[in-house]
Tab-separated table of C-alpha atoms in Angstrom:
chain	number	residue	atom	x	y	z
A	18	UNK	CA	113.875	86.039	108.546
A	19	UNK	CA	113.680	85.173	112.193
A	20	UNK	CA	116.081	82.562	113.446
A	21	UNK	CA	116.461	80.273	116.388
A	22	UNK	CA	119.435	79.675	118.565
A	23	UNK	CA	120.905	76.477	117.340
A	24	UNK	CA	119.655	77.007	113.807
A	25	UNK	CA	121.991	76.366	110.920
A	26	UNK	CA	123.177	79.967	110.825
A	27	UNK	CA	124.330	80.007	114.456
A	28	UNK	CA	125.234	76.475	115.466
A	29	UNK	CA	128.800	75.227	115.038
A	30	UNK	CA	127.473	71.663	115.097
A	31	UNK	CA	125.325	71.990	111.971
A	32	UNK	CA	126.460	72.633	108.403
A	33	UNK	CA	125.240	75.861	106.838
A	34	UNK	CA	122.811	75.254	103.971
A	35	UNK	CA	123.916	77.389	101.037
A	36	UNK	CA	121.332	77.953	98.318
A	37	UNK	CA	121.875	76.491	94.871
A	38	UNK	CA	120.991	78.374	91.678
A	39	UNK	CA	117.320	77.381	91.689
A	40	UNK	CA	116.985	78.389	95.350
A	41	UNK	CA	118.428	81.809	94.523
A	42	UNK	CA	116.210	82.201	91.491
A	43	UNK	CA	113.132	81.279	93.487
A	44	UNK	CA	114.055	83.692	96.297
A	45	UNK	CA	114.571	86.513	93.806
A	46	UNK	CA	111.328	85.708	91.978
A	47	UNK	CA	109.382	85.793	95.240
A	48	UNK	CA	110.947	89.116	96.160
A	49	UNK	CA	109.640	90.543	92.881
A	50	UNK	CA	106.174	88.993	93.281
A	51	UNK	CA	105.640	87.362	96.653
A	52	UNK	CA	102.198	85.977	95.827
A	53	UNK	CA	102.895	84.714	92.312
A	54	UNK	CA	101.315	81.295	91.810
A	55	UNK	CA	103.546	78.227	91.706
A	56	UNK	CA	102.525	77.691	88.089
A	57	UNK	CA	103.584	81.240	87.194
A	58	UNK	CA	106.897	80.845	89.048
A	59	UNK	CA	107.498	77.528	87.292
A	60	UNK	CA	106.838	79.097	83.899
A	61	UNK	CA	109.312	81.932	84.515
A	62	UNK	CA	111.974	79.676	86.033
A	63	UNK	CA	111.637	77.034	83.316
A	64	UNK	CA	110.907	74.110	85.629
A	65	UNK	CA	107.831	72.077	86.501
A	66	UNK	CA	105.111	73.178	88.910
A	67	UNK	CA	105.957	70.246	91.149
A	68	UNK	CA	109.627	71.239	91.305
A	69	UNK	CA	108.827	74.799	92.375
A	70	UNK	CA	106.252	73.626	94.903
A	71	UNK	CA	108.615	71.093	96.467
A	72	UNK	CA	111.507	73.543	96.541
A	73	UNK	CA	109.487	76.309	98.179
A	74	UNK	CA	107.957	73.994	100.774
A	75	UNK	CA	111.379	72.626	101.690
A	76	UNK	CA	112.927	76.081	102.083
A	77	UNK	CA	109.902	77.345	104.017
A	78	UNK	CA	109.605	74.246	106.184
A	79	UNK	CA	113.289	74.270	107.129
A	80	UNK	CA	113.151	77.921	108.121
A	81	UNK	CA	115.472	79.042	105.324
A	82	UNK	CA	113.083	81.351	103.473
A	83	UNK	CA	109.821	83.104	104.202
A	84	UNK	CA	107.608	85.493	102.244
A	85	UNK	CA	105.993	88.181	104.391
A	86	UNK	CA	103.489	90.931	103.690
A	87	UNK	CA	104.177	94.245	105.408
A	88	UNK	CA	102.534	97.674	105.510
A	89	UNK	CA	104.658	100.593	104.373
A	90	UNK	CA	105.245	102.499	107.611
A	91	UNK	CA	104.949	105.958	106.097
A	92	UNK	CA	101.528	105.084	104.633
A	93	UNK	CA	99.925	103.718	107.799
A	94	UNK	CA	101.355	106.134	110.378
A	95	UNK	CA	103.908	103.887	112.048
A	96	UNK	CA	106.556	105.507	114.244
A	97	UNK	CA	109.829	103.955	113.140
A	98	UNK	CA	113.046	104.316	115.113
A	99	UNK	CA	116.457	102.683	115.134
A	100	UNK	CA	117.292	101.635	118.702
A	101	UNK	CA	120.609	100.488	120.178
A	102	UNK	CA	120.485	98.995	123.655
A	103	UNK	CA	123.670	98.617	125.708
A	104	UNK	CA	123.516	95.944	128.373
A	105	UNK	CA	125.648	94.154	130.952
A	106	UNK	CA	127.683	91.137	129.778
A	107	UNK	CA	125.561	88.019	129.455
A	108	UNK	CA	122.212	89.838	129.223
A	109	UNK	CA	122.014	90.511	125.471
A	110	UNK	CA	120.420	87.176	124.562
A	111	UNK	CA	117.484	87.507	126.961
A	112	UNK	CA	116.907	91.165	126.082
A	113	UNK	CA	117.038	90.452	122.337
A	114	UNK	CA	114.630	87.530	122.663
A	115	UNK	CA	112.189	89.597	124.714
A	116	UNK	CA	112.261	92.458	122.214
A	117	UNK	CA	111.796	90.008	119.326
A	118	UNK	CA	108.528	88.788	120.828
A	119	UNK	CA	106.984	92.243	120.495
A	120	UNK	CA	104.859	92.853	117.399
A	121	UNK	CA	106.099	96.439	117.163
A	122	UNK	CA	109.776	95.431	116.978
A	123	UNK	CA	111.756	94.133	113.990
A	124	UNK	CA	115.357	93.614	112.904
A	125	UNK	CA	116.646	92.451	116.281
A	126	UNK	CA	120.363	91.647	116.340
A	127	UNK	CA	123.105	91.115	118.901
A	128	UNK	CA	126.156	93.150	117.980
A	129	UNK	CA	129.695	94.144	118.922
A	130	UNK	CA	131.125	92.054	121.756
A	131	UNK	CA	127.719	90.712	122.743
A	132	UNK	CA	126.807	93.679	124.952
A	133	UNK	CA	124.632	95.551	122.444
A	134	UNK	CA	121.213	94.798	120.985
A	135	UNK	CA	119.955	96.671	117.937
A	136	UNK	CA	116.350	96.769	116.766
A	137	UNK	CA	113.772	98.819	114.855
A	138	UNK	CA	110.501	99.989	116.366
A	139	UNK	CA	107.343	100.122	114.244
A	140	UNK	CA	104.884	101.505	116.800
A	141	UNK	CA	101.274	102.400	115.996
A	142	UNK	CA	101.280	105.412	118.313
A	143	UNK	CA	103.629	107.743	120.140
A	144	UNK	CA	102.340	106.325	123.420
A	145	UNK	CA	103.227	102.766	122.414
A	146	UNK	CA	106.678	103.882	121.287
A	147	UNK	CA	107.369	106.041	124.321
A	148	UNK	CA	106.194	103.384	126.771
A	149	UNK	CA	108.932	101.098	125.491
A	150	UNK	CA	111.695	103.664	125.012
A	151	UNK	CA	111.094	105.914	128.016
A	152	UNK	CA	109.725	103.457	130.551
A	153	UNK	CA	110.288	99.749	130.006
A	154	UNK	CA	113.808	99.668	128.559
A	155	UNK	CA	115.395	102.255	130.880
A	156	UNK	CA	113.873	100.520	133.909
A	157	UNK	CA	115.352	97.140	132.954
A	158	UNK	CA	118.195	96.524	135.398
A	159	UNK	CA	120.465	94.824	132.880
A	160	UNK	CA	120.199	97.741	130.430
A	161	UNK	CA	123.001	100.311	130.815
A	162	UNK	CA	122.084	102.664	127.967
A	163	UNK	CA	119.598	103.306	125.178
A	164	UNK	CA	120.195	105.267	121.960
A	165	UNK	CA	117.210	106.138	119.749
A	166	UNK	CA	117.193	107.643	116.259
A	167	UNK	CA	114.060	108.397	114.279
A	168	UNK	CA	114.066	107.035	110.730
A	169	UNK	CA	113.340	109.979	108.432
A	170	UNK	CA	113.670	108.352	105.013
A	171	UNK	CA	114.362	104.801	103.777
A	172	UNK	CA	116.599	104.474	100.711
A	173	UNK	CA	116.446	100.677	100.476
A	174	UNK	CA	114.763	98.076	102.661
A	175	UNK	CA	111.110	98.388	101.717
A	176	UNK	CA	109.309	97.647	98.434
A	177	UNK	CA	111.702	96.228	95.860
A	178	UNK	CA	113.736	94.251	98.351
A	179	UNK	CA	117.465	93.758	98.556
A	180	UNK	CA	119.419	94.472	95.336
A	181	UNK	CA	122.080	91.921	96.346
A	182	UNK	CA	119.546	89.103	96.021
A	183	UNK	CA	119.280	89.777	92.280
A	184	UNK	CA	121.878	87.201	91.329
A	185	UNK	CA	119.960	84.398	89.682
A	186	UNK	CA	117.264	85.575	87.289
A	187	UNK	CA	117.882	86.869	83.809
A	188	UNK	CA	116.578	90.286	82.826
A	189	UNK	CA	113.667	88.784	80.847
A	190	UNK	CA	112.674	86.563	83.772
A	191	UNK	CA	112.728	89.471	86.214
A	192	UNK	CA	110.719	91.651	83.816
A	193	UNK	CA	108.074	88.938	83.456
A	194	UNK	CA	107.374	89.103	87.196
A	195	UNK	CA	107.965	92.819	87.747
A	196	UNK	CA	105.224	94.931	89.269
A	197	UNK	CA	105.679	98.628	89.991
A	198	UNK	CA	105.024	99.654	93.586
A	199	UNK	CA	102.927	102.849	93.603
A	200	UNK	CA	104.700	105.935	94.952
A	201	UNK	CA	101.676	107.055	96.971
A	202	UNK	CA	101.858	109.547	99.840
A	203	UNK	CA	99.661	110.472	102.768
A	204	UNK	CA	98.281	108.297	105.528
A	205	UNK	CA	95.986	105.403	104.599
A	206	UNK	CA	93.408	104.510	107.238
A	207	UNK	CA	93.286	100.797	108.039
A	208	UNK	CA	90.143	99.222	109.491
A	209	UNK	CA	89.894	96.232	111.845
A	210	UNK	CA	89.643	93.803	108.921
A	211	UNK	CA	92.812	95.247	107.412
A	212	UNK	CA	94.686	94.792	110.687
A	213	UNK	CA	93.534	91.156	110.883
A	214	UNK	CA	94.581	90.608	107.276
A	215	UNK	CA	98.017	92.178	107.793
A	216	UNK	CA	98.592	90.111	110.937
A	217	UNK	CA	98.293	86.895	108.914
A	218	UNK	CA	100.403	88.193	106.019
A	219	UNK	CA	103.153	89.276	108.434
A	220	UNK	CA	103.531	85.609	109.389
A	221	UNK	CA	103.033	84.172	105.913
A	222	UNK	CA	102.802	86.421	102.877
A	223	UNK	CA	101.666	83.453	100.782
A	224	UNK	CA	98.836	82.443	103.097
A	225	UNK	CA	96.019	81.090	100.876
A	226	UNK	CA	92.871	83.140	100.438
A	227	UNK	CA	90.658	80.711	102.424
A	228	UNK	CA	92.951	81.256	105.439
A	229	UNK	CA	92.874	85.020	104.969
A	230	UNK	CA	89.092	84.976	104.583
A	231	UNK	CA	88.695	82.987	107.807
A	232	UNK	CA	90.923	85.430	109.713
A	233	UNK	CA	89.046	88.481	108.424
A	234	UNK	CA	85.539	87.029	108.491
A	235	UNK	CA	84.772	87.938	104.892
A	236	UNK	CA	84.455	86.067	101.600
A	237	UNK	CA	87.504	84.970	99.609
A	238	UNK	CA	86.591	87.269	96.735
A	239	UNK	CA	86.321	90.244	99.088
A	240	UNK	CA	89.679	89.481	100.685
A	241	UNK	CA	91.316	88.996	97.302
A	242	UNK	CA	90.075	92.411	96.179
A	243	UNK	CA	91.265	93.983	99.438
A	244	UNK	CA	94.782	92.558	99.074
A	245	UNK	CA	94.920	93.959	95.543
A	246	UNK	CA	93.595	97.328	96.706
A	247	UNK	CA	96.133	97.620	99.534
A	248	UNK	CA	98.916	96.700	97.126
A	249	UNK	CA	97.767	99.043	94.375
A	250	UNK	CA	97.430	101.851	96.949
A	251	UNK	CA	101.070	101.569	97.995
A	252	UNK	CA	100.177	100.276	101.449
A	253	UNK	CA	101.025	96.564	101.328
A	254	UNK	CA	104.231	95.110	99.903
A	255	UNK	CA	105.797	91.654	99.990
A	256	UNK	CA	109.333	90.840	101.026
A	257	UNK	CA	111.473	87.731	101.364
A	258	UNK	CA	113.253	86.957	104.606
A	259	UNK	CA	116.392	84.910	104.065
A	260	UNK	CA	119.598	84.882	106.075
A	261	UNK	CA	122.548	86.227	104.058
A	262	UNK	CA	124.676	83.282	105.155
A	263	UNK	CA	122.526	80.970	103.026
A	264	UNK	CA	123.460	83.105	100.014
A	265	UNK	CA	127.171	82.815	100.796
A	266	UNK	CA	127.516	86.051	102.820
A	267	UNK	CA	129.227	85.312	106.136
A	268	UNK	CA	129.771	88.848	107.473
A	269	UNK	CA	127.015	91.269	108.460
A	270	UNK	CA	127.617	94.689	109.994
A	271	UNK	CA	125.767	97.817	111.088
A	272	UNK	CA	127.130	101.015	109.567
A	273	UNK	CA	126.430	104.519	110.849
A	274	UNK	CA	127.902	107.644	109.289
A	275	UNK	CA	127.845	111.397	109.775
A	276	UNK	CA	127.002	113.068	106.463
A	277	UNK	CA	126.776	116.750	105.651
A	278	UNK	CA	123.086	117.693	105.209
A	279	UNK	CA	123.621	118.838	101.628
A	280	UNK	CA	125.120	115.457	100.751
A	281	UNK	CA	122.790	113.198	102.773
A	282	UNK	CA	120.289	112.328	100.043
A	283	UNK	CA	122.946	111.597	97.416
A	284	UNK	CA	125.061	109.612	99.867
A	285	UNK	CA	122.047	107.602	101.038
A	286	UNK	CA	120.996	106.790	97.495
A	287	UNK	CA	124.554	105.757	96.616
A	288	UNK	CA	124.833	103.420	99.624
A	289	UNK	CA	121.319	102.082	99.014
A	290	UNK	CA	122.241	101.133	95.445
A	291	UNK	CA	125.103	98.890	96.537
A	292	UNK	CA	124.377	95.144	96.284
A	293	UNK	CA	126.023	94.685	99.702
A	294	UNK	CA	123.324	96.816	101.386
A	295	UNK	CA	119.856	95.353	102.179
A	296	UNK	CA	118.865	98.391	104.274
A	297	UNK	CA	119.830	102.072	104.311
A	298	UNK	CA	118.045	105.059	105.830
A	299	UNK	CA	118.474	108.681	106.852
A	300	UNK	CA	118.037	109.187	110.590
A	301	UNK	CA	118.113	111.870	113.214
A	302	UNK	CA	121.184	112.222	115.415
A	303	UNK	CA	124.872	113.131	115.031
A	304	UNK	CA	125.323	110.140	112.712
A	305	UNK	CA	122.486	110.528	110.240
A	306	UNK	CA	122.989	107.663	107.764
A	307	UNK	CA	122.373	104.078	108.894
A	308	UNK	CA	122.886	100.938	106.829
A	309	UNK	CA	123.179	97.180	107.072
A	310	UNK	CA	126.080	95.724	105.079
A	311	UNK	CA	126.576	92.064	104.152
A	312	UNK	CA	129.767	90.684	102.623
A	313	UNK	CA	131.157	87.257	101.878
A	314	UNK	CA	134.181	87.567	104.156
A	315	UNK	CA	135.726	90.157	106.482
A	316	UNK	CA	138.271	91.098	103.788
A	317	UNK	CA	135.401	92.010	101.472
A	318	UNK	CA	133.941	94.269	104.169
A	319	UNK	CA	137.293	96.042	104.451
A	320	UNK	CA	137.467	96.585	100.689
A	321	UNK	CA	133.878	97.789	100.596
A	322	UNK	CA	134.425	100.366	103.354
A	323	UNK	CA	137.766	101.686	102.165
A	324	UNK	CA	136.819	101.669	98.506
A	325	UNK	CA	133.156	102.222	97.714
A	326	UNK	CA	132.035	103.909	100.946
A	327	UNK	CA	135.227	105.909	101.262
A	328	UNK	CA	134.674	107.413	97.815
A	329	UNK	CA	131.205	108.807	98.607
A	330	UNK	CA	131.165	112.575	98.982
A	331	UNK	CA	130.102	113.966	102.347
A	332	UNK	CA	130.681	110.915	104.555
A	333	UNK	CA	132.714	111.883	107.601
A	334	UNK	CA	132.658	110.017	110.909
A	335	UNK	CA	131.990	106.309	110.331
A	336	UNK	CA	131.189	103.529	112.800
A	337	UNK	CA	131.049	99.848	111.839
A	338	UNK	CA	129.724	97.255	114.312
A	339	UNK	CA	129.649	93.582	113.376
A	340	UNK	CA	126.431	91.612	113.861
A	341	UNK	CA	127.016	88.489	115.931
A	342	UNK	CA	123.537	86.998	115.783
A	343	UNK	CA	120.244	87.755	114.060
A	344	UNK	CA	117.320	87.095	116.383
A	345	UNK	CA	114.507	88.526	114.260
A	346	UNK	CA	114.162	90.169	110.871
A	347	UNK	CA	111.189	92.157	109.606
A	348	UNK	CA	108.300	89.725	110.055
A	349	UNK	CA	106.509	88.311	113.068
A	350	UNK	CA	107.851	85.300	114.896
A	351	UNK	CA	106.082	82.231	113.555
A	352	UNK	CA	104.922	79.146	115.414
A	353	UNK	CA	105.275	75.810	113.663
A	354	UNK	CA	108.341	76.771	111.602
A	355	UNK	CA	111.868	76.238	112.874
A	356	UNK	CA	112.732	79.923	112.955
A	357	UNK	CA	113.303	80.738	116.613
A	358	UNK	CA	113.445	79.495	120.196
A	359	UNK	CA	110.665	80.959	122.373
A	360	UNK	CA	112.195	83.374	124.902
A	361	UNK	CA	111.751	82.831	128.613
A	362	UNK	CA	110.339	86.286	129.286
A	363	UNK	CA	108.659	89.058	127.374
A	364	UNK	CA	108.739	92.768	128.246
């Protein structure tokens, strides 16, 4: 979920809103089925329709939770890279904000001592990717270095969501909402209507069909069928953006590790299965396993690294960099919802 400076997660002057049990259950239910009707959610959660509706609208309106619809990069030909930008002291905020405004950039964070910005590119073409990585960023005076790694395989962080969010629903409740995501391969060709549809869903995965129909210029029934087709084809999936701090996790870190090639797949799957890990992927480069780790406190991060990660076969060199601020998560920045402060400049 995108955040603003001064939002509850970052401001020392505002109390952090921690989700109660129903909030957690609703977030988990929406991660399983992002477009489930309020009546269906109410039935599974055992509360009234009005309760679910009010709760969702409050969380959404206060910028605490957002459902987004995203294309699976490998199915639509996106060029995905993990980028770390080193910059001069005091420049990270402006650079992070400018990157966050780009539609082809997600997961923007400020890390380390405030002199590093991390992000993920999701470019539609090599030219679009290279223009940013080879031209715009290196020519920015306040940038002192750029490191780029191509994402080869994602272990967790796409369809299915974050395992650590599964802390509220019972097994029967989760099963009632479960929907298998097709394991399709090959590139799926999107048309102009699909791009218009995905642009709306990237801002609001629960946008009503009349809004989607207006954006696409087609009938509601046609748009409804297209959403189902994209989902059934393994192209479109729905995710929930929520800051870990609202779930009681106060420490977030970026982990990179060097893993022997023969052990990379097993190590990546092991890390990706941990409830502390919302994202893990195999990448190019001397450190070829990247992950995001969230823990309740710094002591829990220490125990996780020395215990669970340390026991995984094949992991050698390990770097851990703490996230200081989340500027943008996977979805587009959204006007009208208190999720971010507009940056002063855009690259």
